[in-house]
Amino acid sequence: MADKSYKLFLVDDDEMVLTSLENHLKNHSQHRYELHKFPTGEAALEKMDIKPDIVILDYFLDSVDQNAKPGIEILKQMKQIDSNLPVVMLTKEDSIEIATETVRSGAYDYVIKNDTAYYKVQNNINNIVKAISLKHFVGLQKKYTWAVVISLVLMIVYITFFHGNLFPGAE
Amino acid sequence: MSEQENQATGGNGSGNSDTYTDLTYLREMANGDEEFVLKMVNTYLENTPQALDDLEVAAKEENMDRLRAIAHKMKQSIEFMGISSIKETATQIEHYAKEDENIDNLATMVEQVVDVSKKAMEELRRDISN
């Protein structure tokens, strides 16, 4: 799992935020990422077939393209495509209403863009990666548990049919 | 130093009244990576002229949605470049545009942001060419 590369979508209409967040993740992360940067939510939605592991999504996305949908709408559409997709909302708006709205709409967390924002995003990513790793491990465990059970059943069937008795000493 | 005083002197609020920009925050973020600093400054220089044009047009047309959106985005780049003398003005433009308040003063505030941003760009161009 240490070598797994996580697919990360960064969605922000500010090129400087995309560049600086990418730089922060490159310098501070313990994981490998395959980064995909988008200036609008629509552009990110078009690439959902890439199946991102994590999305970092800005709340306001209409500074360049005034018809661009707000982050909250993009969040809802992403959750319709993949209800388990962890989406961290990143915004300059320090508003309890927006925070509540985004979390109710399925956001993993709501991070306000300030001096510590990128560290908070990093923490969120680390927690999400841990959860993904754990899910993967439990999945593997389940798979191998079934493999062991099936092997035992086959062994019992083999011994019973070809040797006549599973417990010869008991006769 | 108040914002008005900064406006008058062109200061960045950091105590150095001769400059409009202060890259301390950006350099802290860069952690010694000057290539990153240069990339950020160049991105600012490339994108800001269009943003300023858009801001002026939105103010002229009294398009409050556009004004809110552009001012909101500008706040972030102003922070990156440490142009503290217009940080509060950009915040106020966004707030007034959103709440449809103080419309009579918006044109003057936009003018201030445009004027200081242009001077900040000149300064950054000089800095990176040295």
mmCIF file of C-alpha atoms in Angstrom, chain A residues 13-17 19-20 22-23 26-28 37 58 60 62-66 91-93 98 113-115 118, chain B residues 25 29-30 33 36 39-40 43-44 46-47 54 63 65-66 68-70 72-73 75-77 79-81 94 98:
data_model
loop_
_atom_site.group_PDB
_atom_site.id
_atom_site.type_symbol
_atom_site.label_atom_id
_atom_site.label_comp_id
_atom_site.label_asym_id
_atom_site.label_seq_id
_atom_site.Cartn_x
_atom_site.Cartn_y
_atom_site.Cartn_z
ATOM 1 C CA ASP A 13 -10.710 28.910 -10.358
ATOM 2 C CA ASP A 14 -7.578 30.546 -8.932
ATOM 3 C CA GLU A 15 -4.442 29.280 -10.662
ATOM 4 C CA MET A 16 -2.322 30.535 -7.760
ATOM 5 C CA VAL A 17 -4.258 28.388 -5.291
ATOM 6 C CA THR A 19 -0.104 25.961 -7.878
ATOM 7 C CA SER A 20 0.485 26.637 -4.181
ATOM 8 C CA GLU A 22 0.149 21.381 -5.402
ATOM 9 C CA ASN A 23 3.489 22.677 -4.114
ATOM 10 C CA LYS A 26 4.507 17.854 -3.009
ATOM 11 C CA ASN A 27 6.634 19.133 -0.099
ATOM 12 C CA HIS A 28 4.653 17.912 2.900
ATOM 13 C CA LYS A 37 -6.120 20.251 -11.574
ATOM 14 C CA ASP A 58 -13.426 25.391 -3.958
ATOM 15 C CA PHE A 60 -16.844 29.807 -5.420
ATOM 16 C CA ASP A 62 -17.155 31.772 -11.018
ATOM 17 C CA SER A 63 -14.414 34.412 -11.057
ATOM 18 C CA VAL A 64 -13.129 33.520 -14.525
ATOM 19 C CA ASP A 65 -16.081 31.728 -16.089
ATOM 20 C CA GLN A 66 -19.136 33.542 -14.748
ATOM 21 C CA THR A 91 -13.296 28.325 0.754
ATOM 22 C CA LYS A 92 -12.429 31.856 1.781
ATOM 23 C CA GLU A 93 -15.933 32.213 3.246
ATOM 24 C CA ILE A 98 -22.002 27.515 4.206
ATOM 25 C CA LYS A 113 -8.632 29.407 3.277
ATOM 26 C CA ASN A 114 -6.273 30.982 5.811
ATOM 27 C CA ASP A 115 -2.622 30.567 6.820
ATOM 28 C CA TYR A 118 -3.198 23.722 3.411
ATOM 29 C CA TYR B 25 4.193 34.963 3.377
ATOM 30 C CA MET B 29 5.184 28.963 2.033
ATOM 31 C CA ALA B 30 7.947 28.298 -0.510
ATOM 32 C CA ASP B 33 11.986 27.139 -3.271
ATOM 33 C CA PHE B 36 7.937 28.331 -6.804
ATOM 34 C CA LYS B 39 6.061 30.844 -10.710
ATOM 35 C CA MET B 40 3.520 32.416 -8.336
ATOM 36 C CA THR B 43 1.032 33.778 -12.514
ATOM 37 C CA TYR B 44 -0.050 36.932 -10.687
ATOM 38 C CA GLU B 46 -0.193 37.128 -16.158
ATOM 39 C CA ASN B 47 -3.671 36.947 -14.629
ATOM 40 C CA ASP B 54 -13.079 42.637 -15.452
ATOM 41 C CA ASN B 63 -22.856 43.982 -12.083
ATOM 42 C CA ASP B 65 -22.447 39.266 -8.968
ATOM 43 C CA ARG B 66 -19.341 39.741 -11.113
ATOM 44 C CA ARG B 68 -18.376 39.937 -5.805
ATOM 45 C CA ALA B 69 -16.793 37.030 -7.701
ATOM 46 C CA ILE B 70 -13.750 38.968 -8.970
ATOM 47 C CA HIS B 72 -13.376 37.391 -3.862
ATOM 48 C CA LYS B 73 -10.703 35.857 -6.075
ATOM 49 C CA LYS B 75 -8.369 38.742 -2.092
ATOM 50 C CA GLN B 76 -6.376 35.522 -2.354
ATOM 51 C CA SER B 77 -3.824 36.833 -4.857
ATOM 52 C CA GLU B 79 -2.603 37.920 0.188
ATOM 53 C CA PHE B 80 -0.069 35.847 -1.754
ATOM 54 C CA MET B 81 1.666 39.012 -3.004
ATOM 55 C CA GLU B 94 -16.891 41.756 -2.071
ATOM 56 C CA LYS B 98 -22.853 40.723 -2.130
#
